[in-house]
Short mmCIF file of N, CA, C and O in Angstrom, two decimals:
data_model
loop_
_atom_site.label_atom_id
_atom_site.label_comp_id
_atom_site.label_asym_id
_atom_site.label_seq_id
_atom_site.Cartn_x
_atom_site.Cartn_y
_atom_site.Cartn_z
N SER A 1 7.69 -9.03 2.08
CA SER A 1 7.18 -8.31 3.23
C SER A 1 5.66 -8.18 3.12
O SER A 1 5.09 -8.29 2.04
N VAL A 2 5.03 -7.96 4.25
CA VAL A 2 3.58 -7.83 4.35
C VAL A 2 3.26 -6.42 4.84
O VAL A 2 3.84 -5.94 5.81
N THR A 3 2.34 -5.75 4.14
CA THR A 3 1.82 -4.48 4.64
C THR A 3 0.43 -4.75 5.19
O THR A 3 -0.29 -5.63 4.70
N TYR A 4 0.04 -4.00 6.22
CA TYR A 4 -1.24 -4.26 6.87
C TYR A 4 -1.84 -2.95 7.39
O TYR A 4 -1.14 -1.96 7.59
N LYS A 5 -3.15 -3.00 7.59
CA LYS A 5 -3.85 -1.87 8.20
C LYS A 5 -5.11 -2.41 8.87
O LYS A 5 -5.81 -3.25 8.30
N VAL A 6 -5.39 -1.91 10.07
CA VAL A 6 -6.62 -2.24 10.77
C VAL A 6 -7.38 -0.94 10.98
O VAL A 6 -6.85 0.00 11.58
N THR A 7 -8.62 -0.88 10.46
CA THR A 7 -9.45 0.31 10.54
C THR A 7 -10.70 0.01 11.33
O THR A 7 -11.36 -1.01 11.09
N ASP A 8 -11.04 0.86 12.28
CA ASP A 8 -12.31 0.75 13.01
C ASP A 8 -13.36 1.47 12.16
O ASP A 8 -13.37 2.70 12.08
N LEU A 9 -14.23 0.70 11.51
CA LEU A 9 -15.20 1.30 10.61
C LEU A 9 -16.31 2.06 11.32
O LEU A 9 -17.05 2.79 10.69
N THR A 10 -16.42 1.91 12.65
CA THR A 10 -17.45 2.67 13.36
C THR A 10 -17.12 4.16 13.37
O THR A 10 -18.03 4.98 13.45
N ASP A 11 -15.84 4.50 13.27
CA ASP A 11 -15.47 5.92 13.21
C ASP A 11 -14.39 6.21 12.17
O ASP A 11 -13.84 7.31 12.11
N ASP A 12 -14.07 5.23 11.35
CA ASP A 12 -13.08 5.34 10.26
C ASP A 12 -11.67 5.65 10.75
O ASP A 12 -10.84 6.16 9.98
N SER A 13 -11.36 5.32 12.00
CA SER A 13 -10.01 5.57 12.50
C SER A 13 -9.10 4.37 12.19
O SER A 13 -9.52 3.22 12.28
N VAL A 14 -7.86 4.67 11.81
CA VAL A 14 -6.86 3.62 11.59
C VAL A 14 -6.28 3.27 12.96
O VAL A 14 -5.70 4.13 13.63
N VAL A 15 -6.46 2.03 13.36
CA VAL A 15 -6.01 1.57 14.68
C VAL A 15 -4.53 1.26 14.67
O VAL A 15 -3.80 1.60 15.60
N ILE A 16 -4.08 0.63 13.60
CA ILE A 16 -2.67 0.25 13.47
C ILE A 16 -2.39 -0.01 12.00
O ILE A 16 -3.27 -0.45 11.26
N SER A 17 -1.17 0.27 11.57
CA SER A 17 -0.76 -0.05 10.20
C SER A 17 0.75 -0.16 10.18
O SER A 17 1.44 0.34 11.07
N GLY A 18 1.25 -0.84 9.16
CA GLY A 18 2.70 -0.96 9.06
C GLY A 18 3.12 -2.02 8.07
O GLY A 18 2.35 -2.44 7.21
N GLU A 19 4.35 -2.46 8.22
CA GLU A 19 4.95 -3.45 7.33
C GLU A 19 5.87 -4.34 8.16
O GLU A 19 6.50 -3.88 9.11
N PHE A 20 5.94 -5.62 7.81
CA PHE A 20 6.84 -6.53 8.52
C PHE A 20 7.21 -7.69 7.60
O PHE A 20 6.57 -7.92 6.58
N GLU A 21 8.24 -8.40 7.98
CA GLU A 21 8.68 -9.60 7.26
C GLU A 21 8.01 -10.81 7.90
O GLU A 21 7.98 -10.93 9.12
N LEU A 22 7.49 -11.69 7.08
CA LEU A 22 6.78 -12.87 7.58
C LEU A 22 7.42 -14.12 7.00
O LEU A 22 7.59 -14.24 5.79
N LYS A 23 7.79 -15.05 7.89
CA LYS A 23 8.33 -16.33 7.46
C LYS A 23 7.18 -17.28 7.16
O LYS A 23 6.11 -17.19 7.76
N GLU A 24 7.40 -18.20 6.25
CA GLU A 24 6.38 -19.16 5.87
C GLU A 24 5.93 -19.98 7.08
O GLU A 24 6.74 -20.37 7.91
N PHE A 25 4.60 -20.20 7.19
CA PHE A 25 4.00 -21.00 8.27
C PHE A 25 4.34 -20.44 9.65
O PHE A 25 4.71 -21.18 10.57
N SER A 26 4.25 -19.14 9.79
CA SER A 26 4.57 -18.51 11.07
C SER A 26 3.49 -17.51 11.45
O SER A 26 2.59 -17.20 10.67
N THR A 27 3.56 -17.04 12.65
CA THR A 27 2.70 -15.96 13.12
C THR A 27 3.58 -14.80 13.53
O THR A 27 4.78 -14.97 13.79
N GLN A 28 3.00 -13.63 13.59
CA GLN A 28 3.77 -12.44 13.95
C GLN A 28 2.94 -11.57 14.86
O GLN A 28 1.85 -11.16 14.49
N LYS A 29 3.42 -11.29 16.05
CA LYS A 29 2.77 -10.36 16.96
C LYS A 29 3.16 -8.95 16.51
O LYS A 29 4.34 -8.64 16.39
N LEU A 30 2.15 -8.12 16.23
CA LEU A 30 2.44 -6.80 15.69
C LEU A 30 2.53 -5.74 16.77
O LEU A 30 3.55 -5.09 16.92
N ALA A 31 1.45 -5.54 17.51
CA ALA A 31 1.44 -4.51 18.54
C ALA A 31 0.17 -4.67 19.37
O ALA A 31 -0.85 -5.14 18.85
N PRO A 32 0.21 -4.27 20.63
CA PRO A 32 -1.02 -4.34 21.42
C PRO A 32 -2.03 -3.29 20.94
O PRO A 32 -1.64 -2.21 20.50
N VAL A 33 -3.29 -3.65 20.99
CA VAL A 33 -4.36 -2.74 20.60
C VAL A 33 -5.33 -2.66 21.76
O VAL A 33 -5.80 -3.68 22.25
N SER A 34 -5.62 -1.45 22.22
CA SER A 34 -6.58 -1.26 23.31
C SER A 34 -8.00 -1.31 22.77
O SER A 34 -8.31 -0.68 21.75
N ILE A 35 -8.84 -2.08 23.43
CA ILE A 35 -10.25 -2.20 23.04
C ILE A 35 -11.10 -1.84 24.25
O ILE A 35 -10.91 -2.39 25.33
N ASP A 36 -12.04 -0.92 24.04
CA ASP A 36 -12.92 -0.54 25.14
C ASP A 36 -14.19 -1.39 25.10
O ASP A 36 -14.28 -2.36 24.36
N ASP A 37 -15.18 -1.04 25.90
CA ASP A 37 -16.41 -1.83 26.00
C ASP A 37 -17.43 -1.51 24.91
O ASP A 37 -18.49 -2.13 24.85
N GLY A 38 -17.16 -0.55 24.05
CA GLY A 38 -18.11 -0.15 23.02
C GLY A 38 -18.12 -1.10 21.83
O GLY A 38 -17.29 -2.00 21.70
N PHE A 39 -19.07 -0.89 20.93
CA PHE A 39 -19.18 -1.67 19.71
C PHE A 39 -18.13 -1.20 18.71
O PHE A 39 -18.00 0.00 18.45
N HIS A 40 -17.38 -2.14 18.16
CA HIS A 40 -16.36 -1.82 17.16
C HIS A 40 -16.38 -2.86 16.05
O HIS A 40 -16.58 -4.05 16.31
N PHE A 41 -16.18 -2.40 14.83
CA PHE A 41 -16.13 -3.26 13.65
C PHE A 41 -14.79 -2.97 12.99
O PHE A 41 -14.60 -1.93 12.38
N TYR A 42 -13.84 -3.89 13.17
CA TYR A 42 -12.49 -3.70 12.66
C TYR A 42 -12.33 -4.38 11.31
O TYR A 42 -12.58 -5.57 11.17
N LEU A 43 -11.90 -3.62 10.31
CA LEU A 43 -11.56 -4.16 9.01
C LEU A 43 -10.05 -4.40 9.00
O LEU A 43 -9.27 -3.47 9.23
N ILE A 44 -9.65 -5.64 8.76
CA ILE A 44 -8.25 -6.03 8.76
C ILE A 44 -7.84 -6.25 7.31
O ILE A 44 -8.41 -7.11 6.63
N GLU A 45 -6.88 -5.47 6.83
CA GLU A 45 -6.43 -5.57 5.44
C GLU A 45 -4.93 -5.84 5.42
O GLU A 45 -4.20 -5.29 6.22
N TRP A 46 -4.50 -6.70 4.49
CA TRP A 46 -3.07 -6.93 4.33
C TRP A 46 -2.77 -7.28 2.88
O TRP A 46 -3.64 -7.72 2.15
N GLU A 47 -1.53 -7.02 2.50
CA GLU A 47 -1.08 -7.35 1.15
C GLU A 47 0.17 -8.21 1.26
O GLU A 47 1.12 -7.87 1.97
N LEU A 48 0.14 -9.34 0.57
CA LEU A 48 1.24 -10.29 0.59
C LEU A 48 1.45 -10.81 -0.82
O LEU A 48 0.50 -11.23 -1.48
N ASP A 49 2.68 -10.75 -1.29
CA ASP A 49 3.02 -11.22 -2.64
C ASP A 49 2.14 -10.58 -3.72
O ASP A 49 1.71 -11.24 -4.66
N GLY A 50 1.83 -9.31 -3.55
CA GLY A 50 1.06 -8.58 -4.54
C GLY A 50 -0.44 -8.82 -4.50
O GLY A 50 -1.18 -8.28 -5.31
N GLN A 51 -0.92 -9.64 -3.56
CA GLN A 51 -2.35 -9.92 -3.45
C GLN A 51 -2.91 -9.27 -2.19
O GLN A 51 -2.31 -9.38 -1.11
N LYS A 52 -4.07 -8.62 -2.34
CA LYS A 52 -4.73 -7.99 -1.20
C LYS A 52 -5.70 -8.97 -0.56
O LYS A 52 -6.40 -9.71 -1.25
N HIS A 53 -5.72 -8.96 0.77
CA HIS A 53 -6.60 -9.84 1.55
C HIS A 53 -7.27 -9.00 2.63
O HIS A 53 -6.76 -7.94 3.01
N TYR A 54 -8.40 -9.51 3.12
CA TYR A 54 -9.06 -8.79 4.20
C TYR A 54 -9.91 -9.75 5.03
O TYR A 54 -10.26 -10.84 4.60
N ASN A 55 -10.22 -9.29 6.24
CA ASN A 55 -11.08 -10.00 7.16
C ASN A 55 -11.65 -8.96 8.10
O ASN A 55 -11.37 -7.77 7.96
N HIS A 56 -12.41 -9.39 9.08
CA HIS A 56 -12.96 -8.43 10.03
C HIS A 56 -13.04 -9.05 11.42
O HIS A 56 -12.97 -10.27 11.58
N TYR A 57 -13.20 -8.18 12.40
CA TYR A 57 -13.35 -8.59 13.80
C TYR A 57 -14.35 -7.62 14.42
O TYR A 57 -14.21 -6.41 14.28
N VAL A 58 -15.36 -8.17 15.07
CA VAL A 58 -16.39 -7.36 15.72
C VAL A 58 -16.33 -7.63 17.21
O VAL A 58 -16.21 -8.77 17.64
N CYS A 59 -16.43 -6.57 18.00
CA CYS A 59 -16.44 -6.74 19.45
C CYS A 59 -17.36 -5.69 20.07
O CYS A 59 -17.71 -4.69 19.44
N GLY A 60 -17.73 -5.94 21.30
CA GLY A 60 -18.60 -5.01 22.01
C GLY A 60 -19.66 -5.76 22.77
O GLY A 60 -19.61 -6.99 22.89
N PRO A 61 -20.64 -5.03 23.28
CA PRO A 61 -21.72 -5.68 24.04
C PRO A 61 -22.44 -6.70 23.17
O PRO A 61 -22.58 -6.52 21.96
N LEU A 62 -22.87 -7.79 23.79
CA LEU A 62 -23.62 -8.80 23.06
C LEU A 62 -24.92 -8.21 22.53
O LEU A 62 -25.38 -7.17 23.00
N LYS A 63 -25.52 -8.91 21.60
CA LYS A 63 -26.72 -8.46 20.91
C LYS A 63 -26.42 -7.23 20.06
O LYS A 63 -26.93 -6.14 20.29
N TYR A 64 -25.52 -7.41 19.10
CA TYR A 64 -25.18 -6.34 18.17
C TYR A 64 -26.43 -5.91 17.42
O TYR A 64 -27.32 -6.70 17.14
N ASP A 65 -26.47 -4.66 17.03
CA ASP A 65 -27.53 -4.14 16.18
C ASP A 65 -27.29 -4.70 14.77
O ASP A 65 -26.31 -4.34 14.13
N LEU A 66 -28.17 -5.59 14.31
CA LEU A 66 -27.96 -6.25 13.03
C LEU A 66 -27.90 -5.25 11.89
O LEU A 66 -27.08 -5.40 10.97
N ASN A 67 -28.73 -4.22 11.91
CA ASN A 67 -28.70 -3.22 10.85
C ASN A 67 -27.36 -2.50 10.79
O ASN A 67 -26.83 -2.24 9.71
N GLU A 68 -26.79 -2.19 11.95
CA GLU A 68 -25.48 -1.53 12.00
C GLU A 68 -24.40 -2.49 11.50
O GLU A 68 -23.49 -2.10 10.77
N TYR A 69 -24.49 -3.75 11.90
CA TYR A 69 -23.52 -4.74 11.43
C TYR A 69 -23.56 -4.85 9.90
O TYR A 69 -22.53 -4.82 9.23
N VAL A 70 -24.76 -4.97 9.34
CA VAL A 70 -24.91 -5.09 7.88
C VAL A 70 -24.39 -3.83 7.19
O VAL A 70 -23.70 -3.90 6.17
N ARG A 71 -24.69 -2.65 7.75
CA ARG A 71 -24.21 -1.40 7.16
C ARG A 71 -22.68 -1.38 7.10
O ARG A 71 -22.08 -1.06 6.06
N LEU A 72 -22.03 -1.75 8.21
CA LEU A 72 -20.57 -1.72 8.25
C LEU A 72 -19.96 -2.84 7.41
O LEU A 72 -18.91 -2.65 6.78
N ALA A 73 -20.60 -4.00 7.37
CA ALA A 73 -20.10 -5.09 6.52
C ALA A 73 -20.19 -4.69 5.05
O ALA A 73 -19.29 -5.00 4.26
N ASN A 74 -21.25 -4.00 4.67
CA ASN A 74 -21.35 -3.49 3.30
C ASN A 74 -20.26 -2.45 3.03
O ASN A 74 -19.65 -2.44 1.96
N LYS A 75 -20.01 -1.59 4.02
CA LYS A 75 -18.96 -0.58 3.88
C LYS A 75 -17.60 -1.25 3.65
O LYS A 75 -16.78 -0.75 2.88
N ALA A 76 -17.39 -2.38 4.32
CA ALA A 76 -16.14 -3.13 4.17
C ALA A 76 -16.16 -4.05 2.95
O ALA A 76 -15.17 -4.68 2.63
N ASN A 77 -17.31 -4.12 2.27
CA ASN A 77 -17.49 -4.97 1.10
C ASN A 77 -17.20 -6.44 1.43
O ASN A 77 -16.58 -7.17 0.65
N LEU A 78 -17.68 -6.89 2.61
CA LEU A 78 -17.41 -8.26 3.05
C LEU A 78 -18.37 -9.29 2.48
O LEU A 78 -18.03 -10.46 2.41
N PHE A 79 -19.57 -8.89 2.11
CA PHE A 79 -20.53 -9.87 1.65
C PHE A 79 -20.21 -10.40 0.27
O PHE A 79 -20.48 -11.53 -0.05
N ASN A 80 -19.61 -9.56 -0.57
CA ASN A 80 -19.27 -10.00 -1.92
C ASN A 80 -18.21 -9.08 -2.47
O ASN A 80 -18.46 -7.90 -2.67
N PRO A 81 -17.02 -9.60 -2.73
CA PRO A 81 -15.95 -8.75 -3.23
C PRO A 81 -16.24 -8.13 -4.60
O PRO A 81 -15.56 -7.21 -5.01
N ASP A 82 -17.30 -8.59 -5.27
CA ASP A 82 -17.65 -8.02 -6.57
C ASP A 82 -18.58 -6.81 -6.44
O ASP A 82 -19.03 -6.26 -7.42
N GLY A 83 -18.89 -6.42 -5.20
CA GLY A 83 -19.65 -5.21 -4.99
C GLY A 83 -21.12 -5.39 -4.66
O GLY A 83 -21.83 -4.43 -4.44
N PHE A 84 -21.60 -6.63 -4.57
CA PHE A 84 -23.01 -6.86 -4.21
C PHE A 84 -23.21 -6.54 -2.74
O PHE A 84 -22.41 -6.89 -1.89
N SER A 85 -24.29 -5.85 -2.42
CA SER A 85 -24.58 -5.49 -1.03
C SER A 85 -25.82 -6.23 -0.55
O SER A 85 -26.72 -6.51 -1.33
N VAL A 86 -25.86 -6.52 0.72
CA VAL A 86 -27.03 -7.09 1.35
C VAL A 86 -27.85 -5.96 1.94
O VAL A 86 -27.31 -5.07 2.56
N LYS A 87 -29.14 -5.98 1.73
CA LYS A 87 -30.01 -4.92 2.25
C LYS A 87 -30.86 -5.43 3.36
O LYS A 87 -31.22 -6.55 3.42
#
């Protein structure tokens, strides 16, 4: 089984989380998520076969504030899983 969580790092709210069974080489529709017109930085985390994985999705008005993007990417530890931050 796969456990997952999607967190909006702009306000630290958990958008969706849960567990499901995943067949090899398949996709799984989990649940609809409402997205408004504001800037959002979603951290997508899942665990499969004892290994943790993550990715992100950014949405909102074009021309994101680069400083805010870097701040949230550092918060999500996306630049380097060993803890290095970009300044």
